[in-house]
Each structure stands twice: as C-alpha cells, then as structure tokens.
Tab-separated table of N, CA and C in Angstrom:
chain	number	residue	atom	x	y	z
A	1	UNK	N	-4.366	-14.592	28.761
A	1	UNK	CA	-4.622	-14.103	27.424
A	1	UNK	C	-5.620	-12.955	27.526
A	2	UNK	N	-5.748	-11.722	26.837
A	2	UNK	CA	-5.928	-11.104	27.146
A	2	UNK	C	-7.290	-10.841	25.841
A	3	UNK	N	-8.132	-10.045	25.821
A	3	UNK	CA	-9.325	-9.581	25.304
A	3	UNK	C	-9.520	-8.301	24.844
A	4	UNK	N	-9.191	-7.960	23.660
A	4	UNK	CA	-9.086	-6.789	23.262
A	4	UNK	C	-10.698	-6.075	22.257
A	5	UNK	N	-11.398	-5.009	22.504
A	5	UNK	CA	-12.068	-4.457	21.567
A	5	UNK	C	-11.942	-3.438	20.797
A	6	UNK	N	-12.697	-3.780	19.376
A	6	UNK	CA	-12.366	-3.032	18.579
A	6	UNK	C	-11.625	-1.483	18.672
A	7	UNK	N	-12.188	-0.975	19.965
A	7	UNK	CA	-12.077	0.276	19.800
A	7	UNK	C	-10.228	0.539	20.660
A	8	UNK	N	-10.068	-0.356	21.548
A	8	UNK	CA	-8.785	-0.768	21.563
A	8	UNK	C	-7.586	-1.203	20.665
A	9	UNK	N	-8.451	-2.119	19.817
A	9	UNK	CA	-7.438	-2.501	18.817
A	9	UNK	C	-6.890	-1.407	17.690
A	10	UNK	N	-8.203	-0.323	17.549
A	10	UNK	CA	-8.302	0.805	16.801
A	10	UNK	C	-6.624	1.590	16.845
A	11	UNK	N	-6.732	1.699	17.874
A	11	UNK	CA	-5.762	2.725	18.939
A	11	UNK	C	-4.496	1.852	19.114
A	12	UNK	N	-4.405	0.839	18.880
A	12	UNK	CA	-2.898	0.149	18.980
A	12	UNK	C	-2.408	0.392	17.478
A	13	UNK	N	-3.476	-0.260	16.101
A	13	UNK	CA	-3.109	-0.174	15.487
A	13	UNK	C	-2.889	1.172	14.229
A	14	UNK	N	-3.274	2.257	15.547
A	14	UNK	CA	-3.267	3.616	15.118
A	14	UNK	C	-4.222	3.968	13.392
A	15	UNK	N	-5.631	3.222	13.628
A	15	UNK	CA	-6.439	3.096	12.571
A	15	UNK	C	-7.719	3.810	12.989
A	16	UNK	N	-8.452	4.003	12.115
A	16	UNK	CA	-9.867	4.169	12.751
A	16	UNK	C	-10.597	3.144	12.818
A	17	UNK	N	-11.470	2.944	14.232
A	17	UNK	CA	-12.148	1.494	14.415
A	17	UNK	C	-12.832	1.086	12.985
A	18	UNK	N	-12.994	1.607	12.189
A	18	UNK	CA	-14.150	0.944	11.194
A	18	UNK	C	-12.904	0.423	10.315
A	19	UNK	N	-12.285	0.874	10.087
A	19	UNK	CA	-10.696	0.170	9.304
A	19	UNK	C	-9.979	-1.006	9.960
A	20	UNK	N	-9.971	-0.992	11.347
A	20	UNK	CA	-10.132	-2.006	12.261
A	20	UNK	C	-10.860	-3.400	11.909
A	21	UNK	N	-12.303	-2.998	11.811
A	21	UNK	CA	-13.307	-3.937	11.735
A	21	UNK	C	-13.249	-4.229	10.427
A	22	UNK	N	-13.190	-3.560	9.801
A	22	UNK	CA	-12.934	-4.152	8.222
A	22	UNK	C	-11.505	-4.920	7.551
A	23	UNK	N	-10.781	-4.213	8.283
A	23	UNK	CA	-9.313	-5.284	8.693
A	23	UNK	C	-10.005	-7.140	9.103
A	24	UNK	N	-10.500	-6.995	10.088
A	24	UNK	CA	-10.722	-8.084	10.974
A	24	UNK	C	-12.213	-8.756	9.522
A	25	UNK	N	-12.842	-8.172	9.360
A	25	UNK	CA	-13.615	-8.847	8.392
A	25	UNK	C	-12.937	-9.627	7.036
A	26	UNK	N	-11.642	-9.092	6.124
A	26	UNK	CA	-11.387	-9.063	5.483
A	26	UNK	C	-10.223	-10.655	5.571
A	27	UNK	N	-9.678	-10.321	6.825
A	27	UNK	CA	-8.892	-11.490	7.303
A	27	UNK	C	-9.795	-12.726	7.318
A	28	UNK	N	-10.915	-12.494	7.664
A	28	UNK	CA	-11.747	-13.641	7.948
A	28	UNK	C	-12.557	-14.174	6.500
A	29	UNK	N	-12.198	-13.175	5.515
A	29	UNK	CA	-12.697	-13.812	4.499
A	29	UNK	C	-11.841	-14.468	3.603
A	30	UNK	N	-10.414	-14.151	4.105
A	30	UNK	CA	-9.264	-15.028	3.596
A	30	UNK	C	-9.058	-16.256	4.921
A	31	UNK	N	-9.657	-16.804	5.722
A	31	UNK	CA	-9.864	-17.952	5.888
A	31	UNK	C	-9.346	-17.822	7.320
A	32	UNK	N	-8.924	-16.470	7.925
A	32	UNK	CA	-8.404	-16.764	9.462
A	32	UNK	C	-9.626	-16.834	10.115
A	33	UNK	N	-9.866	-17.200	11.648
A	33	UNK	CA	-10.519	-17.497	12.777
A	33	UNK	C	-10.332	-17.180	13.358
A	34	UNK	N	-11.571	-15.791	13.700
A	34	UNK	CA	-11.408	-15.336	15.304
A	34	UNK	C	-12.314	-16.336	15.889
A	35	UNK	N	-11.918	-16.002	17.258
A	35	UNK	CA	-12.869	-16.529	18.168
A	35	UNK	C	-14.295	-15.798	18.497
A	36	UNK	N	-15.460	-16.462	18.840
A	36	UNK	CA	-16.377	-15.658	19.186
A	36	UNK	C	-17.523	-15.866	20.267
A	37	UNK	N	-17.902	-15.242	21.018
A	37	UNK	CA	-18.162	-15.130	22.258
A	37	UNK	C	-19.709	-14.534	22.220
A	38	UNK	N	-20.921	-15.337	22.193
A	38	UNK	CA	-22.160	-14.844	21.988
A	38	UNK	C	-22.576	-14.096	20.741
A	39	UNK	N	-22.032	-14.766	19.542
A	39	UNK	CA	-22.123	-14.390	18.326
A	39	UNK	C	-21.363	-13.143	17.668
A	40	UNK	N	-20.404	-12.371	18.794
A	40	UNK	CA	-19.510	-11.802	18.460
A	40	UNK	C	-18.230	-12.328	18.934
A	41	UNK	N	-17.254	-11.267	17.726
A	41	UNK	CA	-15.676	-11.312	18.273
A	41	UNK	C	-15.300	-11.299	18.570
A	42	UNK	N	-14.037	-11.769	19.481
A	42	UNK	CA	-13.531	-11.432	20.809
A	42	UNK	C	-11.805	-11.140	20.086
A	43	UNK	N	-11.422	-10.630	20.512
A	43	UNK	CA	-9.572	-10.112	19.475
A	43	UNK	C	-9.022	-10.835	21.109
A	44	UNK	N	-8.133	-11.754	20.440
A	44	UNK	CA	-7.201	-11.946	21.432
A	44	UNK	C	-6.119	-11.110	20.838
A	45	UNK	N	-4.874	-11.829	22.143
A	45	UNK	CA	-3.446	-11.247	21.595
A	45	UNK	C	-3.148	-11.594	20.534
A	46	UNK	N	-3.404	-12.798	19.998
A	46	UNK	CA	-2.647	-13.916	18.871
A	46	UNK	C	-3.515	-12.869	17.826
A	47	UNK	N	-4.820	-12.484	17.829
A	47	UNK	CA	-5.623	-11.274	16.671
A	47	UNK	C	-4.403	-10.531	16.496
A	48	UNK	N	-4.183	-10.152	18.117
A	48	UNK	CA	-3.831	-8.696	17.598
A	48	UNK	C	-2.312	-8.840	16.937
A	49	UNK	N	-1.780	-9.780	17.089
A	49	UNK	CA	-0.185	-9.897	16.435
A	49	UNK	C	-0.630	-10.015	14.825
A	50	UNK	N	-1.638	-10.453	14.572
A	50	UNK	CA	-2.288	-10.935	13.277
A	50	UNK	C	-2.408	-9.292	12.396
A	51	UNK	N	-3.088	-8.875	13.357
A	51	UNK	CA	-3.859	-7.212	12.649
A	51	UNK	C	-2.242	-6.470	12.582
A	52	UNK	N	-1.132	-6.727	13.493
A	52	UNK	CA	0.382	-6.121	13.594
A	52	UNK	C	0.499	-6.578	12.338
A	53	UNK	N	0.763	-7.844	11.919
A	53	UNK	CA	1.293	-8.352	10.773
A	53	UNK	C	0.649	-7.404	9.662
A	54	UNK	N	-0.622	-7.498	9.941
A	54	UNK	CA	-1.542	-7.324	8.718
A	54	UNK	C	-1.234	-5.923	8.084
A	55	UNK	N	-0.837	-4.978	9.143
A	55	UNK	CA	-0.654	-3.403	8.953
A	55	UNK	C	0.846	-3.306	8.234
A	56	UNK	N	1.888	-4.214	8.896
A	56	UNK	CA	2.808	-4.375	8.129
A	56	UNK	C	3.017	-5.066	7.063
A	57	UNK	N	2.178	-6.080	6.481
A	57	UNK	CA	2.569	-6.014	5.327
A	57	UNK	C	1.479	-5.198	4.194
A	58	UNK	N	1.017	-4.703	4.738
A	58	UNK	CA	-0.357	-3.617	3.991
A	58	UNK	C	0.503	-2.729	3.048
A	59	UNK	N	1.706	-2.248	3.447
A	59	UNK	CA	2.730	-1.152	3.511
A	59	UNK	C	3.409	-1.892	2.077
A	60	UNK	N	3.185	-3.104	1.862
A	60	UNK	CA	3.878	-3.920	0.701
A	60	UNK	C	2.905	-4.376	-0.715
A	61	UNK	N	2.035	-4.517	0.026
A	61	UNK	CA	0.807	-5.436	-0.501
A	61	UNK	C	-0.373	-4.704	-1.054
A	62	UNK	N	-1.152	-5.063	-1.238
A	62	UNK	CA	-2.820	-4.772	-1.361
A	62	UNK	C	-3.012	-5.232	-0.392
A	63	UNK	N	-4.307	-4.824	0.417
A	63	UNK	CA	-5.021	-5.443	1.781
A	63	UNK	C	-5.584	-7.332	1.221
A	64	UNK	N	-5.791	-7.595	0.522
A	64	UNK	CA	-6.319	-8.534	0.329
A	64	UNK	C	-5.153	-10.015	0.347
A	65	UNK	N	-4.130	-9.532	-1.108
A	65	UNK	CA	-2.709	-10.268	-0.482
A	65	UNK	C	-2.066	-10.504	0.829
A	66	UNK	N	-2.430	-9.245	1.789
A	66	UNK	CA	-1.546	-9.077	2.874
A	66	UNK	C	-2.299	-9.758	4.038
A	67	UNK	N	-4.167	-10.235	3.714
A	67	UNK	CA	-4.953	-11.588	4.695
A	67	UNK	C	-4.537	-12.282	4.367
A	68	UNK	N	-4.071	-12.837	2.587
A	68	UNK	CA	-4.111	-14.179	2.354
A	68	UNK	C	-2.706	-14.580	3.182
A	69	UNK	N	-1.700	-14.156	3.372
A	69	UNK	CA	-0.470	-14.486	3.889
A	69	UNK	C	-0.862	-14.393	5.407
A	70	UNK	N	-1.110	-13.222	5.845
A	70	UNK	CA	-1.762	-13.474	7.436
A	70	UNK	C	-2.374	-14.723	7.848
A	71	UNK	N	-3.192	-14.869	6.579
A	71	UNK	CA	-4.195	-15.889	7.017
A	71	UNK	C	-3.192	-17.423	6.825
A	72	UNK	N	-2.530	-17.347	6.134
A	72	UNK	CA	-1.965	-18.500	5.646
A	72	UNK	C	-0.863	-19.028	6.975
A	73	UNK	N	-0.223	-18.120	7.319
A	73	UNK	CA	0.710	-18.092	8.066
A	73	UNK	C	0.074	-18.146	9.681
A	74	UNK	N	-1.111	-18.145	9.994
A	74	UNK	CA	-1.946	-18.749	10.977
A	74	UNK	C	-1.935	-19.805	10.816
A	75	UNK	N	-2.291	-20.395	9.858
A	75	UNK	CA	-2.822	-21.909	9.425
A	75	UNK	C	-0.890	-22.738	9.477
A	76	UNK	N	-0.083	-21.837	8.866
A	76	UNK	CA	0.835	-22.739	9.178
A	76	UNK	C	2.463	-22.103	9.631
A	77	UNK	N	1.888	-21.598	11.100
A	77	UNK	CA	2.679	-20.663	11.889
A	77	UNK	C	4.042	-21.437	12.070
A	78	UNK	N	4.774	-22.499	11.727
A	78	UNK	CA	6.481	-22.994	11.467
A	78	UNK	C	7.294	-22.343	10.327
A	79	UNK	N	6.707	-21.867	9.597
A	79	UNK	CA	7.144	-21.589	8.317
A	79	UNK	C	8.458	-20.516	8.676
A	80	UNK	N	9.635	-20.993	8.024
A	80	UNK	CA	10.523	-20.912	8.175
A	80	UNK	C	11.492	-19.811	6.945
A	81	UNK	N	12.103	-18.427	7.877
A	81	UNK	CA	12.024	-17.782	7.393
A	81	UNK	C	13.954	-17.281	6.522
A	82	UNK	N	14.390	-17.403	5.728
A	82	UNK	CA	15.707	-16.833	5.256
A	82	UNK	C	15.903	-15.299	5.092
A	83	UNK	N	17.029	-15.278	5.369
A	83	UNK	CA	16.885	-13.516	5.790
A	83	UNK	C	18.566	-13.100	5.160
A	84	UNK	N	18.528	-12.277	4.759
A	84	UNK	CA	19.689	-11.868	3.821
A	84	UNK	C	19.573	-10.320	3.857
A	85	UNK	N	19.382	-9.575	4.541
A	85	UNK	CA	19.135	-7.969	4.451
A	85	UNK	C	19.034	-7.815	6.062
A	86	UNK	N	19.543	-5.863	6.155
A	86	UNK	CA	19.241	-5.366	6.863
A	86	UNK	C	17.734	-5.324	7.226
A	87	UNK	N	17.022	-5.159	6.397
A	87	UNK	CA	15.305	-5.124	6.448
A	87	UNK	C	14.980	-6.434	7.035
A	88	UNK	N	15.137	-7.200	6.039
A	88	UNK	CA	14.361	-8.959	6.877
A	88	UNK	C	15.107	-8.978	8.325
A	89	UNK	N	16.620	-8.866	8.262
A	89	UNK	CA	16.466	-8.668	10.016
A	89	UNK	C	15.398	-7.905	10.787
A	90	UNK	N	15.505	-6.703	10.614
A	90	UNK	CA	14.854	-5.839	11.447
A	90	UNK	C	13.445	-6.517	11.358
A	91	UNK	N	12.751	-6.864	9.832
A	91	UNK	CA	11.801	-7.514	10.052
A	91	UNK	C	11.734	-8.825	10.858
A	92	UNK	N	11.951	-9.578	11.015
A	92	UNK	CA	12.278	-11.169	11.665
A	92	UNK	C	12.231	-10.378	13.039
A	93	UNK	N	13.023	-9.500	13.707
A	93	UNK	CA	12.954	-9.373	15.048
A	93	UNK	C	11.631	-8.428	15.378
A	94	UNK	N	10.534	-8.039	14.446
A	94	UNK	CA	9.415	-7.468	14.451
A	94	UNK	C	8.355	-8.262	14.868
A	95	UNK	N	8.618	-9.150	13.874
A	95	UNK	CA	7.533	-10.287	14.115
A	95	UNK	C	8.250	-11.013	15.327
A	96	UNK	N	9.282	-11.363	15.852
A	96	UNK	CA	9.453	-12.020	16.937
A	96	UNK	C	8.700	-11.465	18.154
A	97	UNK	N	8.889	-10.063	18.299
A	97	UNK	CA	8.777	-8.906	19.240
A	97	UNK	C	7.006	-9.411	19.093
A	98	UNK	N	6.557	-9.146	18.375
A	98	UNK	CA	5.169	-9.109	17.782
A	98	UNK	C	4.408	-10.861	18.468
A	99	UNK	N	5.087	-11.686	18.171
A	99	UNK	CA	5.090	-13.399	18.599
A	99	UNK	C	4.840	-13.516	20.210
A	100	UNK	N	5.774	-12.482	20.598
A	100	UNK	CA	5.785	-12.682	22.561
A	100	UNK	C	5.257	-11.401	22.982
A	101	UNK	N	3.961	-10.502	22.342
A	101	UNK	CA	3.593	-9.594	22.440
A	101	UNK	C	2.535	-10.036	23.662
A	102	UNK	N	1.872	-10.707	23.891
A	102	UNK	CA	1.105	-11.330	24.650
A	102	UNK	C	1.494	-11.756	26.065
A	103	UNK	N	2.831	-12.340	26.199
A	103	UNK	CA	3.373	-12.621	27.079
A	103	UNK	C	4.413	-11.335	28.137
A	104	UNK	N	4.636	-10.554	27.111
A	104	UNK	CA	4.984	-9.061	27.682
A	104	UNK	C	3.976	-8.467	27.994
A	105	UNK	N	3.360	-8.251	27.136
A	105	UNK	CA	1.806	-7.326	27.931
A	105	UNK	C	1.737	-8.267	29.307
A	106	UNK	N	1.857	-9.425	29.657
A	106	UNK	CA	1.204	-10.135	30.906
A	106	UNK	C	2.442	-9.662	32.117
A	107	UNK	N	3.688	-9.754	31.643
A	107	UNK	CA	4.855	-9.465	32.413
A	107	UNK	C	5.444	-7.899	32.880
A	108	UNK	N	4.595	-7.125	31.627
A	108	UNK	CA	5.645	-5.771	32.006
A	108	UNK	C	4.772	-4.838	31.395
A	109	UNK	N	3.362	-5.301	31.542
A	109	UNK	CA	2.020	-4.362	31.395
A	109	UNK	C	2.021	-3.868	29.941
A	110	UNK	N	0.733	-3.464	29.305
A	110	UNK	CA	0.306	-2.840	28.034
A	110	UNK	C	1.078	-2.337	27.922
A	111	UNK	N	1.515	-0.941	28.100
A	111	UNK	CA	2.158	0.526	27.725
A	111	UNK	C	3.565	0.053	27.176
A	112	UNK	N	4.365	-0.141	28.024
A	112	UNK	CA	5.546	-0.472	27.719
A	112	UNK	C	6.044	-1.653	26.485
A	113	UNK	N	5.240	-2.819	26.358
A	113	UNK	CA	5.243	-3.941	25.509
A	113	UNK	C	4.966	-3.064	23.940
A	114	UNK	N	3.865	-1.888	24.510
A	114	UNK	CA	3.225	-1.788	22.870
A	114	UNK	C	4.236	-0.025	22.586
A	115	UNK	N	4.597	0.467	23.236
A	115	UNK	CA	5.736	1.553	23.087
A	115	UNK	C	7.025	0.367	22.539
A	116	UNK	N	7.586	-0.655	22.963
A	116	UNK	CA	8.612	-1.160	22.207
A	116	UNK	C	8.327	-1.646	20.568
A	117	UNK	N	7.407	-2.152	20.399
A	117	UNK	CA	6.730	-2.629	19.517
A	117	UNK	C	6.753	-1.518	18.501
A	118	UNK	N	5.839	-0.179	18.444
A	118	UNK	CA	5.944	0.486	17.750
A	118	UNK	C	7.317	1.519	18.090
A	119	UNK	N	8.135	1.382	18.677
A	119	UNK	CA	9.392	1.620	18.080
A	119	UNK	C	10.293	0.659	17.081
A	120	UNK	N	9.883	-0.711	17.682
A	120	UNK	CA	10.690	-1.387	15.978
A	120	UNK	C	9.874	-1.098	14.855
A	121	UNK	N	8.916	-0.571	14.948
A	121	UNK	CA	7.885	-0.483	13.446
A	121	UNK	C	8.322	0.324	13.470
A	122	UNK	N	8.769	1.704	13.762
A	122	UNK	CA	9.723	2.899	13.480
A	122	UNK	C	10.988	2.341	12.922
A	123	UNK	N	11.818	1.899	13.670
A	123	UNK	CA	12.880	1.161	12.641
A	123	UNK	C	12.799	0.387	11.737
A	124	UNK	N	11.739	-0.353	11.918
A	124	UNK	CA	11.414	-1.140	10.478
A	124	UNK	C	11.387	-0.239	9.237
A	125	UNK	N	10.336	0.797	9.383
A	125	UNK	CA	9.981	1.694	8.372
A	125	UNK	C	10.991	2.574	7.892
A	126	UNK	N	11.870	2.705	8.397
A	126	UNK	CA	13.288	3.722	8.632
A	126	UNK	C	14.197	2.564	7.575
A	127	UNK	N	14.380	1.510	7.988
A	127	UNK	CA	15.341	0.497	6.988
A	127	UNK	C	14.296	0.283	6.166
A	128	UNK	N	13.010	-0.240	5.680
A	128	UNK	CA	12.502	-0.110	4.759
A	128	UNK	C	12.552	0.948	3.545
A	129	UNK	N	12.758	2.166	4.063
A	129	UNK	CA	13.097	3.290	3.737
A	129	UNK	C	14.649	3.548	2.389
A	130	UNK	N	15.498	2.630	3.254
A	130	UNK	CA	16.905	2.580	2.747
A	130	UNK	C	17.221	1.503	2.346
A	131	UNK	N	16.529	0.784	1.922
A	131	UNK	CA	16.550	-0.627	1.350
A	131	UNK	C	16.406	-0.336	0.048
C-alpha cells in the first residue's frame, strides 16, 4: 500500500495542493477517516480512489454532497450499483478501474495505472457530455 502526499495527490488529481487539502478536510468532516501518522495524514491508495471519486462526482454535485456520498460509500463500500446508460457504464468501469488502482500501481508502476485512469475520466467526460 502505498503513501501518498499532498503535494502528490495535488498532481494526480490535477488540483492545486490547497484544494487538495481542503478536499481531504472537507471529506473528513462528512465523516470519512484518514489515517494518521504522528498527528498527521497519511493518503493511502484507498484516499486516493476516494479524492478520484470525490473529483468525479464534484462535476455533478456541490463539494459537500459529493463527501457525503464519498463518505458514505466508505462506510458502506457493497452498495450495489444498476446501470442503464452509456454513462453509468463508462462510469461503473471508472470506479472499477479506480477500486484496483492500488493494486496496478503495485503491478505495472504509477505512470501507466494513473495515464489509464485519466483516460477513462476522458471518456467518462466525453459520454457525460452526450448524455
């Protein structure tokens, strides 16, 4: 599992670190749990699929709606999804991609895991688009 900082996470999630950190504050005041390591944060992978989610549904939402579901959907990660559109596909295989993001970064290194990744968020946004 891997250990990501802010200023990393900044740059994946193509934000500025303080939008980052206020991302990550905001989640935590809708009830998610980072971990923390000498009174600070430590972003795992499972964060960072969280802050993925979080950016995508930002695009739908208000930031505040879009923790409470982040946050919710931590707390009860089975939740089971129906899909009837070109979009919820593409979405469903986002968040899948996004789910084993951790386990690719370990198998087939950073670069490549997070270049596939934000190419389905390119197609996502592309069928979002035409929806």
């Amino acid at each position: 599992m891997g250990i990501w900082s802010f200023k990393e996470a900044a740059e994946v999630l193509e934000l500025a670190e303080s939008s980052a950190r206020r991302w990550v504050y905001s989640l935590e005041n809708a009830g998610y749990q980072f971990g923390r390591k000498e009174k600070r944060r430590k972003l795992t992978d499972e964060d960072m699929i969280a802050l993925l989610k979080l950016k995508l549904l930002s695009q739908r939402m208000n930031l505040e709606e879009a923790c409470a579901v982040v946050s919710d959907e931590n707390i009860n990660p089975e939740r089971v999804v129906m899909i009837d559109s070109d979009y919820e596909v593409a979405e469903k295989e986002f968040e899948e991609e996004l789910f084993k993001l951790d386990s690719s970064i370990f198998w087939e290194g950073g670069i490549q895991s997070i270049e596939r990744v934000k190419e389905m968020w390119t197609i996502l946004k592309q069928k979002e688009q035409h929806s």
